Coordinates of C-alpha atoms in Angstrom, one line a residue:
X3 CA 6.4 -9.0 -8.3
X4 CA 4.7 -10.4 -5.3
X5 CA 5.0 -7.9 -3.3
X6 CA 5.4 -2.3 4.0
X7 CA 0.8 14.4 17.8
X8 CA 3.3 16.0 18.5
X9 CA 4.6 17.7 15.4
X10 CA 2.1 18.7 12.7
X11 CA 2.8 22.2 11.6
X12 CA 6.3 22.2 12.8
X13 CA 7.3 19.5 10.3
X14 CA 6.5 21.8 7.3
X15 CA 8.9 24.5 6.5
X16 CA 7.7 27.7 4.8
X17 CA 8.8 26.3 1.4
X18 CA 6.7 23.1 1.9
X19 CA 3.6 24.9 3.1
X20 CA 3.6 27.4 0.2
X21 CA 4.8 24.9 -2.3
X22 CA 7.5 27.3 -3.3
X23 CA 11.1 26.3 -3.9
X24 CA 14.1 28.5 -4.7
X25 CA 14.1 29.6 -8.3
X26 CA 17.3 27.8 -9.2
X27 CA 15.9 24.5 -7.8
X28 CA 12.6 25.0 -9.7
X29 CA 14.5 25.6 -13.0
X30 CA 16.6 22.5 -12.5
X31 CA 13.6 20.2 -12.0
X32 CA 11.3 19.1 -14.9
X33 CA 7.6 19.6 -14.4
X34 CA 5.9 16.3 -13.6
X35 CA 2.3 15.7 -14.6
X36 CA 0.2 12.6 -15.3
X37 CA -1.9 11.7 -18.3
X38 CA -5.1 10.1 -17.1
X39 CA -6.6 7.1 -18.9
X40 CA -10.0 5.8 -17.8
X41 CA -9.5 2.1 -18.6
X42 CA -13.0 1.1 -17.4
X43 CA -15.7 3.0 -15.5
X44 CA -17.1 0.0 -13.7
X45 CA -16.3 -1.3 -10.2
X46 CA -14.5 -4.7 -10.3
X47 CA -12.2 -4.4 -7.3
X48 CA -10.7 -1.9 -4.9
X49 CA -7.3 -3.1 -5.9
X50 CA -5.1 -3.7 -8.9
X51 CA -2.0 -5.6 -10.0
X52 CA 0.5 -5.0 -12.8
X53 CA 2.3 -7.9 -14.5
X54 CA 3.3 -9.1 -18.0
X55 CA 0.4 -11.6 -18.2
X56 CA 0.8 -12.4 -22.0
X57 CA 4.6 -12.3 -22.0
X58 CA 4.8 -9.6 -24.7
X59 CA 7.3 -7.5 -22.7
X60 CA 4.6 -5.0 -21.6
X61 CA 3.0 -4.7 -18.2
X62 CA -0.7 -5.5 -18.1
X63 CA -3.3 -4.6 -15.5
X64 CA -5.2 -7.2 -13.5
X65 CA -8.4 -6.1 -11.7
X66 CA -10.8 -8.5 -10.1
X67 CA -12.0 -10.9 -12.8
X68 CA -10.4 -9.2 -15.8
X69 CA -7.0 -8.2 -17.2
X70 CA -6.2 -5.4 -19.7
X71 CA -3.3 -5.7 -22.1
X72 CA -0.7 -3.0 -22.0
X73 CA 0.5 -0.5 -22.9
X74 CA -2.8 0.8 -24.3
X75 CA -5.2 -1.0 -21.9
X76 CA -8.1 -1.2 -24.3
X77 CA -8.3 -5.0 -24.8
X78 CA -9.7 -6.9 -21.8
X79 CA -9.7 -10.6 -21.2
X80 CA -11.5 -12.7 -18.5
X81 CA -9.7 -14.5 -15.7
X82 CA -13.0 -15.9 -14.7
X83 CA -16.7 -15.0 -15.2
X84 CA -16.5 -11.1 -15.0
X85 CA -18.6 -9.4 -12.4
X86 CA -19.1 -5.6 -11.9
X87 CA -20.2 -4.7 -8.4
X88 CA -22.7 -2.1 -7.1
X89 CA -20.6 0.9 -6.0
X90 CA -22.6 1.0 -2.8
X91 CA -21.4 -2.5 -2.0
X92 CA -18.0 -4.4 -2.0
X93 CA -16.0 -6.6 -4.3
X94 CA -14.3 -9.9 -3.7
X95 CA -10.8 -8.5 -4.4
X96 CA -9.8 -6.1 -1.6
X97 CA -6.1 -6.7 -2.3
X98 CA -4.5 -7.8 -5.6
X99 CA -1.0 -8.8 -6.6
X100 CA 0.7 -10.9 -9.3
X101 CA 3.7 -13.2 -9.4
X102 CA 4.9 -16.6 -10.5
X103 CA 3.5 -18.8 -7.7
X104 CA 4.0 -22.2 -9.4
X105 CA 7.4 -21.6 -11.0
X106 CA 6.3 -22.1 -14.6
X107 CA 7.6 -18.7 -15.7
X108 CA 4.2 -17.0 -16.0
X109 CA 2.8 -14.4 -13.6
X110 CA -0.2 -15.7 -11.7
X111 CA -2.9 -13.5 -10.2
X112 CA -3.3 -13.2 -6.4
X113 CA -6.5 -12.0 -4.9
X114 CA -7.5 -11.4 -1.3
X115 CA -11.2 -11.1 -0.6
X116 CA -13.3 -9.4 2.0
X117 CA -11.4 -9.2 5.4
X118 CA -11.7 -12.4 7.2
X119 CA -12.4 -14.4 4.1
X120 CA -10.1 -16.6 1.9
X121 CA -7.2 -15.5 -0.3
X122 CA -6.5 -17.3 -3.6
X123 CA -4.1 -17.4 -6.4
X124 CA -5.2 -18.0 -10.0
X125 CA -3.0 -19.9 -12.4
X126 CA -2.1 -18.2 -15.6
X127 CA -3.1 -20.6 -18.4
X128 CA -0.6 -19.1 -20.8
X129 CA -1.1 -19.1 -24.6
X130 CA -3.8 -21.8 -24.2
X131 CA -6.1 -19.1 -22.7
X132 CA -9.4 -19.9 -20.9
X133 CA -10.3 -19.7 -17.3
X134 CA -7.6 -19.3 -14.7
X135 CA -7.8 -22.3 -12.2
X136 CA -8.1 -21.0 -8.6
X137 CA -6.2 -22.3 -5.6
X138 CA -6.5 -21.5 -1.9
X139 CA -3.7 -19.5 -0.1
X140 CA -5.4 -19.3 3.3
X141 CA -9.0 -19.7 4.4
X142 CA -9.0 -16.7 6.7
X143 CA -7.1 -13.5 6.0
X144 CA -7.8 -10.7 8.4
X145 CA -6.7 -7.0 8.5
X146 CA -7.7 -4.6 5.8
X147 CA -4.3 -4.1 4.3
X148 CA -2.6 -7.5 4.1
X149 CA 0.2 -7.4 1.6
X150 CA 3.1 -9.4 0.2
X151 CA 6.5 -8.3 1.6
X152 CA 10.1 -9.4 1.8
X153 CA 10.1 -10.6 5.5
X154 CA 12.4 -13.6 5.6
X155 CA 16.0 -13.5 4.4
X156 CA 16.6 -15.7 1.3
X157 CA 12.9 -16.6 1.0
X158 CA 10.1 -15.6 -1.4
X159 CA 7.8 -12.8 -0.3
X160 CA 5.2 -13.8 2.3
X161 CA 1.7 -12.6 3.0
X162 CA 1.4 -10.6 6.3
X163 CA -2.0 -10.5 8.0
X164 CA -3.9 -11.5 11.1
X165 CA -5.8 -14.8 11.6
X166 CA -7.6 -16.2 14.6
X167 CA -6.8 -13.1 16.7
X168 CA -3.0 -13.4 16.0
X169 CA -0.6 -11.5 13.8
X170 CA 1.6 -13.5 11.5
X171 CA 2.6 -14.4 8.0
X172 CA 1.9 -17.2 5.5
X173 CA 4.5 -19.0 3.5
X174 CA 4.3 -21.4 0.6
X175 CA 4.8 -25.1 1.0
X176 CA 8.1 -26.0 -0.9
X177 CA 7.4 -28.0 -4.0
X178 CA 3.7 -27.9 -3.5
X179 CA 2.4 -24.7 -5.3
X180 CA -1.2 -25.8 -5.2
X181 CA -1.3 -26.6 -1.5
X182 CA -2.6 -23.9 1.0
X183 CA 0.1 -21.8 2.5
X184 CA 1.2 -22.2 6.2
X185 CA 0.3 -19.5 8.7
X186 CA 3.0 -18.6 11.3
X187 CA 1.8 -16.6 14.3
X188 CA 4.3 -14.2 15.7
X189 CA 2.0 -12.9 18.5
X190 CA -0.1 -14.4 21.2
X191 CA -3.9 -14.1 20.9
X192 CA -5.0 -10.5 21.1
X193 CA -7.4 -7.9 19.8
X194 CA -6.7 -8.6 16.2
X195 CA -10.0 -8.9 14.3
X196 CA -10.6 -9.1 10.6
X197 CA -11.2 -5.4 10.1
X198 CA -8.0 -4.3 11.9
X199 CA -6.2 -1.6 9.9
X200 CA -2.5 -1.0 9.4
X201 CA 0.3 -3.6 8.9
X202 CA 3.8 -3.5 7.3
X203 CA 7.3 -4.8 7.5
X204 CA 10.9 -3.5 7.6
X205 CA 14.1 -3.5 9.6
X206 CA 13.4 -1.2 12.6
X207 CA 16.4 -1.9 14.8
X208 CA 19.1 -2.3 12.1
X209 CA 19.9 -5.9 12.8
X210 CA 19.5 -7.0 9.2
X211 CA 16.2 -8.8 9.8
X212 CA 12.8 -7.4 8.8
X213 CA 10.4 -6.7 11.6
X214 CA 6.6 -6.6 11.4
X215 CA 4.7 -3.4 12.2
X216 CA 1.2 -2.8 13.4
X217 CA -0.5 0.4 14.4
X218 CA 0.4 -0.1 18.1
X219 CA 4.0 -1.1 17.8
X220 CA 6.5 -3.4 16.1
X221 CA 7.4 -7.1 16.5
X222 CA 11.1 -7.9 16.4
X223 CA 12.1 -10.8 14.2
X224 CA 14.3 -13.2 16.3
X225 CA 17.6 -14.6 15.1
X226 CA 16.1 -18.0 14.6
X227 CA 12.6 -18.9 13.5
X228 CA 12.9 -22.6 14.4
X229 CA 9.8 -23.8 16.1
X230 CA 7.8 -20.7 15.2
X231 CA 8.6 -18.6 18.3
X232 CA 6.7 -15.6 19.3
X233 CA 8.4 -12.3 18.3
X234 CA 9.3 -9.7 20.9
X235 CA 6.8 -6.8 21.0
X236 CA 7.9 -3.2 21.2
X237 CA 4.9 -0.8 22.0
X238 CA 4.7 2.4 20.0
X239 CA 1.8 4.7 19.0
X240 CA 1.6 4.8 15.2
X241 CA -2.0 6.0 15.0
X242 CA -5.3 4.2 15.2
X243 CA -4.8 1.9 12.2
X244 CA -4.3 3.1 8.6
X245 CA -3.2 1.3 5.5
X246 CA 0.1 -0.3 4.3
X247 CA 2.9 0.7 6.7
X248 CA 6.5 1.3 5.6
X249 CA 10.0 1.4 7.1
X250 CA 12.3 4.0 5.6
X251 CA 15.1 6.3 6.8
X252 CA 13.3 9.5 5.9
X253 CA 15.8 12.0 7.3
X254 CA 19.0 10.0 6.5
X255 CA 20.2 9.9 10.1
X256 CA 20.9 6.2 10.0
X257 CA 17.8 5.2 11.9
X258 CA 14.7 3.6 10.4
X259 CA 11.5 5.6 10.5
X260 CA 7.9 4.6 10.0
X261 CA 5.5 6.0 7.4
X262 CA 1.8 5.3 7.8
X263 CA -1.7 6.8 7.4
X264 CA -3.1 7.5 10.9
X265 CA -6.7 6.3 10.5
X266 CA -7.9 4.7 7.3
X267 CA -11.5 6.1 7.4
X268 CA -10.7 9.5 8.9
X269 CA -7.7 11.7 8.5
X270 CA -3.9 11.9 8.7
X271 CA -0.7 10.6 7.2
X272 CA 2.6 10.9 9.1
X273 CA 6.2 9.8 9.3
X274 CA 7.4 8.8 12.7
X275 CA 11.1 9.7 13.4
X276 CA 13.0 7.1 15.4
X277 CA 15.0 8.8 18.1
X278 CA 17.6 7.3 20.4
X279 CA 16.4 5.8 23.7
X280 CA 16.0 8.3 26.6
X281 CA 18.6 8.3 29.2
X282 CA 18.6 5.0 31.1
X283 CA 16.1 3.4 28.7
X284 CA 16.6 0.8 26.0
X285 CA 13.6 1.4 23.8
X286 CA 13.7 4.0 21.0
X287 CA 11.3 6.9 21.2
X288 CA 9.3 8.3 18.3
X289 CA 8.5 11.8 17.1
X290 CA 5.5 12.3 14.8
X291 CA 5.7 14.6 11.8
X292 CA 2.5 15.1 9.9
X293 CA 2.3 14.9 6.1
X294 CA -1.5 15.2 6.3
X295 CA -3.1 16.5 9.5
X296 CA -5.2 14.3 11.8
X297 CA -7.5 17.4 12.3
X298 CA -10.2 17.6 9.6
X299 CA -10.1 21.4 9.3
X300 CA -6.3 21.7 9.2
X301 CA -4.6 21.9 5.9
X302 CA -0.9 21.3 5.4
X303 CA 0.5 22.5 2.2
X304 CA -3.0 23.7 1.5
X305 CA -4.2 20.1 1.3
X306 CA -6.5 17.9 3.3
X307 CA -8.6 14.9 2.5
X308 CA -10.1 12.0 4.3
X309 CA -9.8 8.2 4.1
X310 CA -6.1 7.6 3.0
X311 CA -6.9 3.9 2.9
X312 CA -3.9 2.9 0.6
X313 CA -0.4 4.1 0.5
X314 CA 2.7 3.4 -1.6
X315 CA 6.3 4.5 -1.3
X316 CA 8.0 5.2 -4.7
X317 CA 10.6 7.5 -6.2
X318 CA 8.3 9.5 -8.5
X319 CA 10.8 12.2 -9.6
X320 CA 13.9 10.1 -9.8
X321 CA 15.9 12.0 -7.2
X322 CA 16.8 8.8 -5.3
X323 CA 14.3 9.5 -2.4
X324 CA 11.1 7.6 -1.8
X325 CA 8.0 9.8 -2.0
X326 CA 4.6 9.0 -0.6
X327 CA 1.7 8.3 -2.9
X328 CA -1.8 8.2 -1.5
X329 CA -5.3 9.5 -1.9
X330 CA -8.9 9.4 -0.8
X331 CA -10.7 6.1 -0.9
X332 CA -14.0 6.8 -2.6
X333 CA -17.2 5.5 -0.9
X334 CA -15.4 3.1 1.5
X335 CA -18.7 2.6 3.2
X336 CA -21.0 3.9 0.5
X337 CA -22.3 7.3 -0.4
X338 CA -23.4 8.2 3.1
X339 CA -20.6 6.6 5.3
X340 CA -17.4 8.1 6.7
X341 CA -16.3 11.8 6.6
X342 CA -17.0 13.6 3.4
X343 CA -17.9 10.6 1.2
X344 CA -18.7 12.7 -1.8
X345 CA -15.7 15.1 -1.6
X346 CA -13.4 14.9 -4.7
X347 CA -11.7 11.5 -4.9
X348 CA -8.1 12.9 -5.0
X349 CA -4.8 11.2 -5.7
X350 CA -1.6 12.9 -4.6
X351 CA 2.1 12.2 -4.4
X352 CA 4.1 14.0 -1.7
X353 CA 7.6 14.8 -2.8
X354 CA 10.3 14.2 -0.1
X355 CA 12.8 17.0 0.3
X356 CA 15.9 17.0 2.5
X357 CA 17.7 20.3 3.0
X358 CA 21.3 19.7 2.3
X359 CA 22.5 22.1 5.0
X360 CA 20.0 21.8 7.8
X361 CA 18.9 18.2 7.0
X362 CA 15.3 19.3 7.6
X363 CA 12.7 17.1 6.0
X364 CA 9.6 18.4 4.1
X365 CA 6.9 16.7 2.0
X366 CA 5.5 18.8 -0.8
X367 CA 2.0 17.8 -2.1
X368 CA 1.6 17.3 -5.8
X369 CA -1.9 16.6 -7.2
X370 CA -2.2 13.7 -9.7
X371 CA -6.0 13.7 -10.2
X372 CA -9.2 14.8 -8.4
X373 CA -11.6 12.3 -9.8
X374 CA -10.3 8.8 -9.1
X375 CA -8.7 8.4 -5.6
X376 CA -7.5 5.1 -4.3
X377 CA -9.1 1.9 -3.1
X378 CA -7.6 -0.4 -0.5
X379 CA -4.4 -1.0 -2.6
X380 CA -2.8 0.3 -5.8
X381 CA 0.5 0.1 -7.7
X382 CA 3.2 2.4 -8.8
X383 CA 5.3 1.0 -11.7
X384 CA 6.5 1.8 -15.2
X385 CA 3.5 1.0 -17.4
X386 CA 4.8 2.1 -20.8
X387 CA 8.5 1.3 -20.8
X388 CA 9.8 4.8 -20.7
X389 CA 11.6 4.4 -17.4
X390 CA 9.3 6.6 -15.4
X391 CA 7.0 5.4 -12.6
X392 CA 3.3 5.5 -13.4
X393 CA 0.3 4.9 -11.2
X394 CA -2.5 2.4 -11.6
X395 CA -5.7 2.4 -9.5
X396 CA -8.7 0.1 -9.3
X397 CA -11.6 1.2 -7.1
X398 CA -15.3 2.1 -6.9
X399 CA -14.9 4.8 -9.5
X400 CA -13.3 2.4 -12.0
X401 CA -9.9 1.4 -13.4
X402 CA -7.4 4.1 -14.1
X403 CA -3.9 4.4 -15.5
X404 CA -1.9 7.6 -14.9
X405 CA 1.1 7.9 -17.2
X406 CA 3.9 10.2 -16.0
X407 CA 4.8 13.1 -18.3
X408 CA 7.9 15.3 -17.9
X409 CA 8.6 18.7 -19.5
X410 CA 11.8 20.7 -19.0

């Protein structure tokens, strides 16, 4: 599918910090672990997509110039001339996705290169095989976490990003799949440069229309998009720029909250609780609850790591609540850049818990792996058809599949 400090310690209850739940609750929940598969140890991209490329009913993995046939991921096929990159450098696929762009029933590959450079889609040749013809989506895609989201009612997913110092989205030209997509600016010109971090979409104000989020606030989608109007901006402090941003009612109070990493190359992941406007005001206020601390030396739930440069919301344990999946981006700026570049490249999921009586929210960290991490984007989906969500990662440590295992 083409595909979103004021309260740190206080947001963790004793149960969350210690990782201990009541005995009855523990007994009722199966143990969740992940079986790790090293698909390839080379660096092809810091992103990955999952789609049924060969139409055999099994998801495959698309990473950079190659795809691996599922569910065993041992056979690889070229999309184009393969190229493995120096792990001290960068790839030309910062963001990956897959979907049927041209309407022929086959999933195509979508690749977004270095920030500020072009995005392309590659046409699936089907059973004929061979190279995948490449077509331009847009010549300039800024921000470090552009992604495909459901933004416009009744329309295909769009690509949200910045271009020419403006925030906006790109849409396909109807009936012209090979033509470049059209960019629609929603903001005036501002300080949006190609390395800006943090962007997402979701309905913040409950009017039924998805809004667009950035690290410094949210842009309200108007009732009519005729003439490409600018969207109303609502200032808010969602950190200094993280990764993919999400809108989700974390505490089930009927108001949409925001989940985001705080600073992609440093520390922190939080959810921001939307509160009613203060007396006499019209704008909502926001209360931050840390999942991972902004402070390097502070551990929450006995966990801390730097560079949460990619995040995904997914119901890992099947309880109906969306959990947070994230990890450490390995060598974002090489072996000597950023905080703790050579610390373990961890991958975690943080289980969302809501107390049925007090309604208090906690996130409990669960380690998936300590030698893989994330890149700039990854996927959570069922890779083997057992109905359980798995995790697939492509980054500078290689290509990995983590298959969920449950034991009573």
